[in-house]
Amino acid sequence: MKENYSPRFTYADFAPQFTAEFFDPDEWARIFKASGAKYVVLTSKHHEGFTLWPSKSSFGWNALDTGPRRNLLGDLAVAVKKMELRFGVYHSMYEWFNPLYIQDRNNDFKTQRFVAEKTMPELLELVNDYKPEVIWSDGDWEADYTYWNSTNFLSWLYNDSPVKETVVVNDRWGRGIPCKHGDFYTCSDRYNPGKLLEHKWENCMTIDKDSWGYRRTASLKDYLTTHELIKELAETVSCGGNLLMNIGPTADGRIIPIFEERLIEMGEWLQVNGEAIYESHPWKSQEDSSTSGVWYTQRDGNVYGIVLFWPKQELLYLHDPLPSNKTVITLLGYPDSLSWKSNDKGLQIVFPSMSEAPGKFAWVIKMTSLTKNKMKARRKV
C-alpha cells in the first residue's frame, strides 16, 4: 500500500474501482449449471463489511450505494433459482474495521451493540428478502456463540423463517462451535479429513491454490487441474462430504476463462459419471485397501469405484469388493459390460482400450450384486 497508494488512500477508496460493469448473472448461472453444481454460495459480505445487497445496516458501504451501483446478490439469486439450483449465502459475522465491533471487543464482548445493530439485522434481511437455502457463516472465532446470539437466530431460522423447511447451515456460529454443531461441518478451510465421518461435512476449497479471490499475478501452475479437482471430489464424496469449489471473479464482474474451463470440464465429467456422486452414500471402504487412487461410493444397491488413473495394460486390481456369481461390472459411459475374475487375492477387471473409453481425467466402474457385508446406513450426499 505504501509503495502504490498515497498516504490518504483508505480501504474504502477501493470501492469505486469495484465496478462489475460486465457482471451477467444469467451467464454466471449458466456456467454454474453446466458445472454440475447443485447449490451456489455467494459471499454476501466478507470481513471488511461491504455487502453485495443494499443492506439497511450498511448505508453507503454496499454494492448499490457505491461501486457497481447494483444489487449483485439479488440479481444472482434470481438467476441461480431460475436455473433450478439452490441459492446460498456466505456471511461474515464480524468486521475488521467496524467501530461497533471494535468497541464490543474492547469491552470483552460484554456488550452486544454490533450484533444488535449490524449482524442480526443483516442475517434477517438476507433470509427474509432473498430466501437462501444454505447459510454459510464465518468470522465467528473471536467470541462465544452467546455474544453472537446464534441460538436465537437459528431457532427462528428453523421454526419461523420463510426457508424453515429447506435451509441448512454450517458450523461457524461462535468460538469452539466449528466441527461440533451444524447441519454440516466445515471445521477449517480446505477441510478434507481423508476418512469417513459420521456427521455430514463439506470441503470448502479453492481452484486457485493460494487465494479465495481473483489474482492478476496468478500463473497456470497456481490453479488446480481438472484431474486434481476430480480427485478432490472423489475423496470428499467417498468420505461422506460435499465439495464447495471457490472461484474469484474480477472487479469488473467476469468469471475468467480458466475458472470457466475448470467448471465446464467438471460438468462434462459429471454428465457421464454423476451417478456415482449425486445422492450417493459412503461404502464400507473409502479408498481401496490395496490399490490407491480408487475411491468408493454406493447408491441404490450398486457400488462405484472412481478410478483416478488409467490401469496399466487395461487391468485393474481391487481388494475390497467381493463379487458374487451374479455380479455385473460396467464402465459408466461405455456400452458393454467388463470382463472380470476373482481369487483369494482380490478382483481383476479388464478395461477396454483407452481410445474407446468415455471422457478423460478419471473413470468410474459400477458393480452390481456384490456379496453383501453388513454396514451402517449413511446419510445421502
mmCIF file of C-alpha atoms in Angstrom:
data_model
loop_
_atom_site.group_PDB
_atom_site.id
_atom_site.type_symbol
_atom_site.label_atom_id
_atom_site.label_comp_id
_atom_site.label_asym_id
_atom_site.label_seq_id
_atom_site.Cartn_x
_atom_site.Cartn_y
_atom_site.Cartn_z
ATOM 1 C CA MET A 1 0.000 0.000 0.000
ATOM 2 C CA LYS A 2 2.806 2.434 0.898
ATOM 3 C CA GLU A 3 4.538 1.742 -2.413
ATOM 4 C CA ASN A 4 1.482 2.150 -4.629
ATOM 5 C CA TYR A 5 -1.018 4.476 -2.928
ATOM 6 C CA SER A 6 -0.958 7.889 -1.329
ATOM 7 C CA PRO A 7 -0.940 8.157 2.484
ATOM 8 C CA ARG A 8 -4.524 9.385 2.440
ATOM 9 C CA PHE A 9 -5.825 6.408 0.430
ATOM 10 C CA THR A 10 -8.082 4.217 2.608
ATOM 11 C CA TYR A 11 -9.632 0.805 2.134
ATOM 12 C CA ALA A 12 -12.960 2.478 1.389
ATOM 13 C CA ASP A 13 -11.342 4.235 -1.578
ATOM 14 C CA PHE A 14 -11.195 0.874 -3.358
ATOM 15 C CA ALA A 15 -14.998 0.762 -3.662
ATOM 16 C CA PRO A 16 -15.260 2.901 -6.841
ATOM 17 C CA GLN A 17 -12.778 0.526 -8.523
ATOM 18 C CA PHE A 18 -15.209 -2.344 -7.946
ATOM 19 C CA THR A 19 -17.400 -1.669 -10.969
ATOM 20 C CA ALA A 20 -18.820 -5.080 -12.017
ATOM 21 C CA GLU A 21 -19.763 -3.494 -15.350
ATOM 22 C CA PHE A 22 -19.569 -6.861 -17.135
ATOM 23 C CA PHE A 23 -21.481 -8.789 -14.472
ATOM 24 C CA ASP A 24 -24.066 -11.013 -16.178
ATOM 25 C CA PRO A 25 -25.881 -13.063 -13.543
ATOM 26 C CA ASP A 26 -27.587 -15.235 -16.163
ATOM 27 C CA GLU A 27 -24.212 -16.126 -17.668
ATOM 28 C CA TRP A 28 -22.813 -16.931 -14.240
ATOM 29 C CA ALA A 29 -25.810 -19.156 -13.503
ATOM 30 C CA ARG A 30 -25.403 -20.884 -16.868
ATOM 31 C CA ILE A 31 -21.775 -21.702 -16.041
ATOM 32 C CA PHE A 32 -22.720 -22.969 -12.581
ATOM 33 C CA LYS A 33 -25.437 -25.178 -14.053
ATOM 34 C CA ALA A 34 -23.051 -26.526 -16.675
ATOM 35 C CA SER A 35 -20.524 -27.352 -13.943
ATOM 36 C CA GLY A 36 -22.878 -29.928 -12.459
ATOM 37 C CA ALA A 37 -23.265 -27.931 -9.244
ATOM 38 C CA LYS A 38 -26.437 -28.372 -7.228
ATOM 39 C CA TYR A 39 -26.030 -25.330 -4.983
ATOM 40 C CA VAL A 40 -24.275 -21.965 -5.239
ATOM 41 C CA VAL A 41 -22.957 -19.936 -2.295
ATOM 42 C CA LEU A 42 -22.218 -16.232 -2.862
ATOM 43 C CA THR A 43 -20.056 -14.201 -0.490
ATOM 44 C CA SER A 44 -22.722 -11.715 0.549
ATOM 45 C CA LYS A 45 -20.335 -9.896 2.925
ATOM 46 C CA HIS A 46 -16.739 -10.622 3.878
ATOM 47 C CA HIS A 47 -14.736 -9.343 6.843
ATOM 48 C CA GLU A 48 -14.441 -5.798 5.501
ATOM 49 C CA GLY A 49 -18.210 -5.340 5.874
ATOM 50 C CA PHE A 50 -19.084 -4.443 2.260
ATOM 51 C CA THR A 51 -22.454 -6.004 1.400
ATOM 52 C CA LEU A 52 -23.380 -7.136 -2.117
ATOM 53 C CA TRP A 53 -27.003 -6.222 -1.458
ATOM 54 C CA PRO A 54 -28.431 -2.839 -0.365
ATOM 55 C CA SER A 55 -28.402 -3.636 3.325
ATOM 56 C CA LYS A 56 -30.178 -1.140 5.558
ATOM 57 C CA SER A 57 -27.449 -1.819 8.131
ATOM 58 C CA SER A 58 -24.614 -0.919 5.769
ATOM 59 C CA PHE A 59 -25.554 2.513 4.447
ATOM 60 C CA GLY A 60 -23.036 3.813 1.899
ATOM 61 C CA TRP A 61 -20.960 0.621 2.129
ATOM 62 C CA ASN A 62 -22.830 -1.700 -0.199
ATOM 63 C CA ALA A 63 -22.933 -2.556 -3.896
ATOM 64 C CA LEU A 64 -25.968 -0.383 -4.636
ATOM 65 C CA ASP A 65 -24.717 2.794 -2.949
ATOM 66 C CA THR A 66 -21.162 2.682 -4.302
ATOM 67 C CA GLY A 67 -19.065 0.785 -6.824
ATOM 68 C CA PRO A 68 -21.319 -1.346 -9.053
ATOM 69 C CA ARG A 69 -24.481 0.622 -8.136
ATOM 70 C CA ARG A 70 -26.392 -2.644 -8.408
ATOM 71 C CA ASN A 71 -27.936 -5.286 -6.177
ATOM 72 C CA LEU A 72 -25.469 -8.001 -7.166
ATOM 73 C CA LEU A 73 -26.767 -10.560 -4.688
ATOM 74 C CA GLY A 74 -30.415 -10.075 -5.604
ATOM 75 C CA ASP A 75 -29.736 -10.369 -9.322
ATOM 76 C CA LEU A 76 -27.664 -13.531 -8.896
ATOM 77 C CA ALA A 77 -30.239 -15.103 -6.577
ATOM 78 C CA VAL A 78 -32.896 -14.719 -9.255
ATOM 79 C CA ALA A 79 -30.629 -16.143 -11.989
ATOM 80 C CA VAL A 80 -29.486 -19.120 -9.911
ATOM 81 C CA LYS A 81 -33.006 -20.072 -8.861
ATOM 82 C CA LYS A 82 -34.156 -19.745 -12.458
ATOM 83 C CA MET A 83 -31.640 -22.467 -13.296
ATOM 84 C CA GLU A 84 -33.204 -24.634 -10.552
ATOM 85 C CA LEU A 85 -30.090 -24.505 -8.401
ATOM 86 C CA ARG A 86 -30.113 -23.993 -4.641
ATOM 87 C CA PHE A 87 -29.011 -20.494 -3.665
ATOM 88 C CA GLY A 88 -26.906 -19.911 -0.570
ATOM 89 C CA VAL A 89 -25.014 -17.063 1.067
ATOM 90 C CA TYR A 90 -21.717 -16.790 2.870
ATOM 91 C CA HIS A 91 -21.870 -14.131 5.595
ATOM 92 C CA SER A 92 -19.110 -12.883 7.877
ATOM 93 C CA MET A 93 -20.349 -12.222 11.385
ATOM 94 C CA TYR A 94 -17.523 -9.930 12.400
ATOM 95 C CA GLU A 95 -15.950 -6.962 10.572
ATOM 96 C CA TRP A 96 -12.351 -5.833 10.691
ATOM 97 C CA PHE A 97 -12.985 -2.101 10.792
ATOM 98 C CA ASN A 98 -16.449 -1.617 12.254
ATOM 99 C CA PRO A 99 -16.208 0.692 15.308
ATOM 100 C CA LEU A 100 -19.197 -1.015 16.956
ATOM 101 C CA TYR A 101 -17.461 -4.381 16.795
ATOM 102 C CA ILE A 102 -14.164 -2.927 17.978
ATOM 103 C CA GLN A 103 -16.000 -1.350 20.921
ATOM 104 C CA ASP A 104 -17.650 -4.663 21.840
ATOM 105 C CA ARG A 105 -14.312 -6.442 21.616
ATOM 106 C CA ASN A 106 -12.662 -3.800 23.820
ATOM 107 C CA ASN A 107 -15.456 -4.485 26.328
ATOM 108 C CA ASP A 108 -14.514 -8.201 26.338
ATOM 109 C CA PHE A 109 -17.748 -8.871 24.422
ATOM 110 C CA LYS A 110 -19.870 -7.991 27.451
ATOM 111 C CA THR A 111 -21.728 -5.534 25.206
ATOM 112 C CA GLN A 112 -23.534 -6.613 22.001
ATOM 113 C CA ARG A 113 -24.216 -3.400 20.152
ATOM 114 C CA PHE A 114 -22.566 -4.657 16.938
ATOM 115 C CA VAL A 115 -24.642 -7.837 16.969
ATOM 116 C CA ALA A 116 -27.895 -5.990 17.645
ATOM 117 C CA GLU A 117 -27.333 -3.218 15.093
ATOM 118 C CA LYS A 118 -25.361 -4.998 12.371
ATOM 119 C CA THR A 119 -25.008 -8.809 12.383
ATOM 120 C CA MET A 120 -28.554 -9.849 13.240
ATOM 121 C CA PRO A 121 -30.334 -7.249 11.059
ATOM 122 C CA GLU A 122 -28.200 -8.369 8.102
ATOM 123 C CA LEU A 123 -28.946 -12.064 8.610
ATOM 124 C CA LEU A 124 -32.664 -11.360 8.935
ATOM 125 C CA GLU A 125 -32.576 -9.252 5.757
ATOM 126 C CA LEU A 126 -30.792 -11.970 3.826
ATOM 127 C CA VAL A 127 -33.230 -14.673 4.860
ATOM 128 C CA ASN A 128 -36.430 -12.661 4.516
ATOM 129 C CA ASP A 129 -35.563 -10.878 1.275
ATOM 130 C CA TYR A 130 -33.547 -13.488 -0.664
ATOM 131 C CA LYS A 131 -34.532 -16.816 0.940
ATOM 132 C CA PRO A 132 -31.182 -18.617 0.799
ATOM 133 C CA GLU A 133 -31.301 -22.366 1.436
ATOM 134 C CA VAL A 134 -27.683 -22.511 2.608
ATOM 135 C CA ILE A 135 -26.311 -20.098 5.204
ATOM 136 C CA TRP A 136 -22.526 -20.315 5.381
ATOM 137 C CA SER A 137 -21.498 -18.384 8.475
ATOM 138 C CA ASP A 138 -17.922 -17.230 9.155
ATOM 139 C CA GLY A 139 -15.953 -14.649 11.132
ATOM 140 C CA ASP A 140 -17.202 -16.031 14.434
ATOM 141 C CA TRP A 141 -13.992 -17.154 16.144
ATOM 142 C CA GLU A 142 -13.212 -14.213 18.406
ATOM 143 C CA ALA A 143 -16.352 -14.501 20.551
ATOM 144 C CA ASP A 144 -18.638 -17.163 22.010
ATOM 145 C CA TYR A 145 -21.997 -18.036 20.468
ATOM 146 C CA THR A 146 -23.719 -16.193 23.320
ATOM 147 C CA TYR A 147 -22.226 -12.911 22.126
ATOM 148 C CA TRP A 148 -23.380 -13.580 18.564
ATOM 149 C CA ASN A 149 -26.880 -14.526 19.737
ATOM 150 C CA SER A 150 -26.547 -17.534 17.439
ATOM 151 C CA THR A 151 -29.040 -19.854 19.113
ATOM 152 C CA ASN A 152 -31.858 -17.305 18.976
ATOM 153 C CA PHE A 153 -31.247 -16.695 15.291
ATOM 154 C CA LEU A 154 -31.052 -20.408 14.486
ATOM 155 C CA SER A 155 -34.216 -21.102 16.464
ATOM 156 C CA TRP A 156 -36.049 -18.504 14.389
ATOM 157 C CA LEU A 157 -34.459 -19.818 11.180
ATOM 158 C CA TYR A 158 -35.599 -23.411 11.744
ATOM 159 C CA ASN A 159 -39.030 -22.665 13.197
ATOM 160 C CA ASP A 160 -40.398 -19.418 11.784
ATOM 161 C CA SER A 161 -38.315 -18.234 8.809
ATOM 162 C CA PRO A 162 -39.518 -18.452 5.173
ATOM 163 C CA VAL A 163 -36.884 -21.157 4.494
ATOM 164 C CA LYS A 164 -37.500 -23.247 7.621
ATOM 165 C CA GLU A 165 -38.388 -26.374 5.610
ATOM 166 C CA THR A 166 -35.242 -26.482 3.462
ATOM 167 C CA VAL A 167 -32.444 -24.359 4.954
ATOM 168 C CA VAL A 168 -29.164 -25.863 6.142
ATOM 169 C CA VAL A 169 -26.321 -24.113 7.963
ATOM 170 C CA ASN A 170 -22.640 -24.764 8.598
ATOM 171 C CA ASP A 171 -20.830 -24.874 11.928
ATOM 172 C CA ARG A 172 -19.269 -21.414 12.389
ATOM 173 C CA TRP A 173 -21.532 -19.746 14.945
ATOM 174 C CA GLY A 174 -19.100 -18.904 17.756
ATOM 175 C CA ARG A 175 -15.762 -19.755 19.279
ATOM 176 C CA GLY A 176 -15.492 -23.510 19.901
ATOM 177 C CA ILE A 177 -18.532 -24.387 17.750
ATOM 178 C CA PRO A 178 -16.866 -25.473 14.442
ATOM 179 C CA CYS A 179 -16.756 -29.249 13.942
ATOM 180 C CA LYS A 180 -19.241 -29.679 16.820
ATOM 181 C CA HIS A 181 -22.596 -28.161 15.845
ATOM 182 C CA GLY A 182 -24.204 -27.539 12.445
ATOM 183 C CA ASP A 183 -26.162 -29.288 9.704
ATOM 184 C CA PHE A 184 -22.808 -29.817 8.031
ATOM 185 C CA TYR A 185 -19.311 -29.343 9.411
ATOM 186 C CA THR A 186 -16.664 -27.243 7.668
ATOM 187 C CA CYS A 187 -14.179 -27.331 10.578
ATOM 188 C CA SER A 188 -11.484 -25.353 8.764
ATOM 189 C CA ASP A 189 -10.847 -24.010 5.276
ATOM 190 C CA ARG A 190 -9.950 -26.720 2.741
ATOM 191 C CA TYR A 191 -11.039 -29.354 5.255
ATOM 192 C CA ASN A 192 -10.523 -32.870 3.866
ATOM 193 C CA PRO A 193 -10.058 -35.485 6.610
ATOM 194 C CA GLY A 194 -9.441 -38.350 4.165
ATOM 195 C CA LYS A 195 -11.582 -40.679 6.270
ATOM 196 C CA LEU A 196 -15.266 -41.356 6.819
ATOM 197 C CA LEU A 197 -17.013 -39.030 9.257
ATOM 198 C CA GLU A 198 -20.301 -39.837 10.961
ATOM 199 C CA HIS A 199 -21.618 -36.281 10.520
ATOM 200 C CA LYS A 200 -22.254 -34.564 7.200
ATOM 201 C CA TRP A 201 -19.375 -32.271 6.247
ATOM 202 C CA GLU A 202 -18.188 -30.029 3.424
ATOM 203 C CA ASN A 203 -14.796 -29.484 1.840
ATOM 204 C CA CYS A 204 -14.702 -25.771 1.013
ATOM 205 C CA MET A 205 -11.615 -25.195 -1.123
ATOM 206 C CA THR A 206 -10.205 -23.003 -3.883
ATOM 207 C CA ILE A 207 -9.390 -23.694 -7.527
ATOM 208 C CA ASP A 208 -6.623 -21.105 -7.181
ATOM 209 C CA LYS A 209 -4.280 -22.900 -4.772
ATOM 210 C CA ASP A 210 -3.357 -19.728 -2.895
ATOM 211 C CA SER A 211 -6.324 -17.375 -2.991
ATOM 212 C CA TRP A 212 -10.067 -17.117 -2.452
ATOM 213 C CA GLY A 213 -10.156 -14.074 -4.734
ATOM 214 C CA TYR A 214 -9.018 -13.166 -8.232
ATOM 215 C CA ARG A 215 -5.256 -12.622 -8.623
ATOM 216 C CA ARG A 216 -3.918 -10.762 -11.643
ATOM 217 C CA THR A 217 -0.473 -12.235 -10.992
ATOM 218 C CA ALA A 218 -1.558 -15.895 -10.881
ATOM 219 C CA SER A 219 0.076 -18.236 -13.397
ATOM 220 C CA LEU A 220 -1.138 -21.562 -14.782
ATOM 221 C CA LYS A 221 0.681 -23.609 -12.142
ATOM 222 C CA ASP A 222 -1.268 -21.770 -9.433
ATOM 223 C CA TYR A 223 -4.557 -23.403 -10.450
ATOM 224 C CA LEU A 224 -5.638 -26.937 -9.647
ATOM 225 C CA THR A 225 -6.038 -29.050 -12.777
ATOM 226 C CA THR A 226 -9.357 -30.675 -13.614
ATOM 227 C CA HIS A 227 -7.874 -34.045 -12.665
ATOM 228 C CA GLU A 228 -6.861 -32.656 -9.267
ATOM 229 C CA LEU A 229 -10.370 -31.267 -8.759
ATOM 230 C CA ILE A 230 -11.978 -34.612 -9.626
ATOM 231 C CA LYS A 231 -9.572 -36.304 -7.217
ATOM 232 C CA GLU A 232 -10.696 -33.874 -4.510
ATOM 233 C CA LEU A 233 -14.331 -34.597 -5.370
ATOM 234 C CA ALA A 234 -13.847 -38.371 -5.269
ATOM 235 C CA GLU A 235 -12.045 -38.316 -1.922
ATOM 236 C CA THR A 236 -14.598 -35.947 -0.418
ATOM 237 C CA VAL A 237 -17.755 -37.741 -1.521
ATOM 238 C CA SER A 238 -16.341 -41.171 -0.662
ATOM 239 C CA CYS A 239 -15.829 -39.948 2.905
ATOM 240 C CA GLY A 240 -19.339 -38.517 3.198
ATOM 241 C CA GLY A 241 -18.676 -34.883 2.304
ATOM 242 C CA ASN A 242 -19.816 -32.309 -0.231
ATOM 243 C CA LEU A 243 -17.387 -30.247 -2.299
ATOM 244 C CA LEU A 244 -17.692 -26.448 -2.432
ATOM 245 C CA MET A 245 -15.254 -25.104 -5.044
ATOM 246 C CA ASN A 246 -14.356 -21.434 -4.827
ATOM 247 C CA ILE A 247 -13.729 -19.131 -7.788
ATOM 248 C CA GLY A 248 -12.700 -15.484 -7.604
ATOM 249 C CA PRO A 249 -14.463 -13.153 -10.072
ATOM 250 C CA THR A 250 -12.810 -9.999 -11.351
ATOM 251 C CA ALA A 251 -13.607 -6.465 -10.167
ATOM 252 C CA ASP A 252 -15.442 -5.843 -13.439
ATOM 253 C CA GLY A 253 -17.719 -8.828 -12.853
ATOM 254 C CA ARG A 254 -16.273 -11.617 -15.013
ATOM 255 C CA ILE A 255 -15.521 -15.280 -14.384
ATOM 256 C CA ILE A 256 -12.165 -15.648 -16.112
ATOM 257 C CA PRO A 257 -11.740 -18.379 -18.777
ATOM 258 C CA ILE A 258 -9.584 -20.724 -16.668
ATOM 259 C CA PHE A 259 -12.226 -20.853 -13.934
ATOM 260 C CA GLU A 260 -14.935 -21.354 -16.537
ATOM 261 C CA GLU A 261 -12.930 -24.133 -18.200
ATOM 262 C CA ARG A 262 -12.431 -25.960 -14.914
ATOM 263 C CA LEU A 263 -16.139 -25.724 -14.108
ATOM 264 C CA ILE A 264 -17.260 -26.825 -17.562
ATOM 265 C CA GLU A 265 -14.877 -29.803 -17.569
ATOM 266 C CA MET A 266 -16.134 -30.834 -14.140
ATOM 267 C CA GLY A 267 -19.672 -30.708 -15.536
ATOM 268 C CA GLU A 268 -18.753 -32.779 -18.565
ATOM 269 C CA TRP A 269 -17.206 -35.421 -16.307
ATOM 270 C CA LEU A 270 -20.281 -35.428 -14.069
ATOM 271 C CA GLN A 271 -22.601 -35.840 -17.051
ATOM 272 C CA VAL A 272 -21.020 -39.252 -17.584
ATOM 273 C CA ASN A 273 -20.158 -40.183 -14.014
ATOM 274 C CA GLY A 274 -22.586 -38.255 -11.806
ATOM 275 C CA GLU A 275 -24.413 -41.478 -10.966
ATOM 276 C CA ALA A 276 -21.528 -42.258 -8.589
ATOM 277 C CA ILE A 277 -21.707 -38.812 -6.961
ATOM 278 C CA TYR A 278 -25.244 -37.444 -6.663
ATOM 279 C CA GLU A 279 -27.393 -38.935 -3.877
ATOM 280 C CA SER A 280 -24.658 -41.455 -3.122
ATOM 281 C CA HIS A 281 -23.636 -42.924 0.236
ATOM 282 C CA PRO A 282 -20.187 -43.829 1.525
ATOM 283 C CA TRP A 283 -19.449 -47.538 1.156
ATOM 284 C CA LYS A 284 -17.842 -49.818 3.770
ATOM 285 C CA SER A 285 -14.437 -48.885 2.286
ATOM 286 C CA GLN A 286 -13.445 -45.418 1.133
ATOM 287 C CA GLU A 287 -10.169 -45.915 -0.774
ATOM 288 C CA ASP A 288 -9.301 -49.436 -1.924
ATOM 289 C CA SER A 289 -7.004 -51.054 0.620
ATOM 290 C CA SER A 290 -4.547 -52.373 -1.974
ATOM 291 C CA THR A 291 -4.844 -50.067 -4.994
ATOM 292 C CA SER A 292 -4.528 -46.386 -4.166
ATOM 293 C CA GLY A 293 -6.398 -43.908 -6.321
ATOM 294 C CA VAL A 294 -9.686 -45.858 -6.334
ATOM 295 C CA TRP A 295 -12.415 -44.333 -4.159
ATOM 296 C CA TYR A 296 -15.770 -45.968 -3.481
ATOM 297 C CA THR A 297 -19.366 -44.788 -3.190
ATOM 298 C CA GLN A 298 -22.674 -46.661 -3.237
ATOM 299 C CA ARG A 299 -26.155 -45.906 -4.459
ATOM 300 C CA ASP A 300 -29.328 -47.959 -4.983
ATOM 301 C CA GLY A 301 -27.573 -51.208 -4.116
ATOM 302 C CA ASN A 302 -24.706 -50.626 -6.535
ATOM 303 C CA VAL A 303 -21.076 -49.935 -5.630
ATOM 304 C CA TYR A 304 -18.997 -47.468 -7.650
ATOM 305 C CA GLY A 305 -15.244 -47.245 -7.898
ATOM 306 C CA ILE A 306 -13.883 -43.868 -9.015
ATOM 307 C CA VAL A 307 -10.570 -44.704 -10.704
ATOM 308 C CA LEU A 308 -8.199 -41.734 -10.822
ATOM 309 C CA PHE A 309 -5.703 -43.334 -13.221
ATOM 310 C CA TRP A 310 -5.810 -45.483 -16.329
ATOM 311 C CA PRO A 311 -4.911 -49.088 -15.361
ATOM 312 C CA LYS A 312 -1.678 -50.481 -16.713
ATOM 313 C CA GLN A 313 -2.282 -52.957 -19.530
ATOM 314 C CA GLU A 314 -6.016 -52.271 -19.052
ATOM 315 C CA LEU A 315 -6.074 -54.455 -15.896
ATOM 316 C CA LEU A 316 -7.449 -53.053 -12.652
ATOM 317 C CA TYR A 317 -6.839 -54.959 -9.416
ATOM 318 C CA LEU A 318 -9.057 -54.322 -6.410
ATOM 319 C CA HIS A 319 -9.024 -55.862 -2.963
ATOM 320 C CA ASP A 320 -12.200 -54.671 -1.242
ATOM 321 C CA PRO A 321 -15.186 -55.592 -3.489
ATOM 322 C CA LEU A 322 -16.377 -59.205 -3.080
ATOM 323 C CA PRO A 323 -18.206 -60.288 -6.261
ATOM 324 C CA SER A 324 -20.917 -62.939 -6.449
ATOM 325 C CA ASN A 325 -21.835 -65.169 -9.359
ATOM 326 C CA LYS A 326 -24.456 -62.549 -10.293
ATOM 327 C CA THR A 327 -22.080 -59.572 -10.297
ATOM 328 C CA VAL A 328 -22.028 -57.380 -13.408
ATOM 329 C CA ILE A 329 -19.313 -54.736 -13.805
ATOM 330 C CA THR A 330 -19.646 -51.846 -16.218
ATOM 331 C CA LEU A 331 -17.724 -48.678 -17.007
ATOM 332 C CA LEU A 332 -20.008 -45.634 -16.882
ATOM 333 C CA GLY A 333 -20.461 -44.255 -20.378
ATOM 334 C CA TYR A 334 -19.183 -47.443 -22.046
ATOM 335 C CA PRO A 335 -21.810 -49.663 -23.736
ATOM 336 C CA ASP A 336 -20.542 -53.142 -22.864
ATOM 337 C CA SER A 337 -20.012 -54.911 -19.556
ATOM 338 C CA LEU A 338 -16.430 -55.572 -18.452
ATOM 339 C CA SER A 339 -14.833 -58.979 -18.004
ATOM 340 C CA TRP A 340 -13.619 -59.832 -14.524
ATOM 341 C CA LYS A 341 -12.336 -62.643 -12.388
ATOM 342 C CA SER A 342 -11.572 -63.023 -8.712
ATOM 343 C CA ASN A 343 -9.498 -65.146 -6.388
ATOM 344 C CA ASP A 344 -8.380 -65.025 -2.784
ATOM 345 C CA LYS A 345 -6.145 -62.050 -3.600
ATOM 346 C CA GLY A 346 -8.939 -59.871 -4.940
ATOM 347 C CA LEU A 347 -10.758 -58.779 -8.081
ATOM 348 C CA GLN A 348 -9.266 -58.285 -11.557
ATOM 349 C CA ILE A 349 -11.223 -56.148 -14.040
ATOM 350 C CA VAL A 350 -10.423 -55.859 -17.749
ATOM 351 C CA PHE A 351 -10.813 -52.321 -19.133
ATOM 352 C CA PRO A 352 -11.379 -51.513 -22.827
ATOM 353 C CA SER A 353 -8.685 -49.671 -24.712
ATOM 354 C CA MET A 354 -8.342 -46.061 -23.580
ATOM 355 C CA SER A 355 -9.422 -44.777 -27.005
ATOM 356 C CA GLU A 356 -12.803 -46.487 -26.551
ATOM 357 C CA ALA A 357 -13.356 -45.304 -23.004
ATOM 358 C CA PRO A 358 -15.606 -42.318 -22.248
ATOM 359 C CA GLY A 359 -14.140 -38.996 -21.198
ATOM 360 C CA LYS A 360 -10.835 -38.326 -19.512
ATOM 361 C CA PHE A 361 -9.345 -37.386 -16.146
ATOM 362 C CA ALA A 362 -10.945 -40.300 -14.224
ATOM 363 C CA TRP A 363 -13.250 -43.257 -14.851
ATOM 364 C CA VAL A 364 -15.996 -44.953 -12.841
ATOM 365 C CA ILE A 365 -16.762 -48.660 -12.614
ATOM 366 C CA LYS A 366 -20.215 -49.789 -11.489
ATOM 367 C CA MET A 367 -20.513 -53.107 -9.677
ATOM 368 C CA THR A 368 -23.876 -54.800 -9.136
ATOM 369 C CA SER A 369 -24.821 -57.746 -6.914
ATOM 370 C CA LEU A 370 -21.672 -57.774 -4.831
ATOM 371 C CA THR A 371 -21.536 -60.074 -1.842
ATOM 372 C CA LYS A 372 -23.228 -58.062 0.862
ATOM 373 C CA ASN A 373 -21.487 -57.066 4.055
ATOM 374 C CA LYS A 374 -23.344 -55.566 6.960
ATOM 375 C CA MET A 375 -22.792 -51.825 7.103
ATOM 376 C CA LYS A 376 -24.370 -48.880 8.776
ATOM 377 C CA ALA A 377 -26.584 -46.760 6.530
ATOM 378 C CA ARG A 378 -25.207 -43.297 5.824
ATOM 379 C CA ARG A 379 -26.889 -40.035 5.069
ATOM 380 C CA LYS A 380 -27.130 -39.271 1.363
ATOM 381 C CA VAL A 381 -24.737 -36.814 -0.288
#
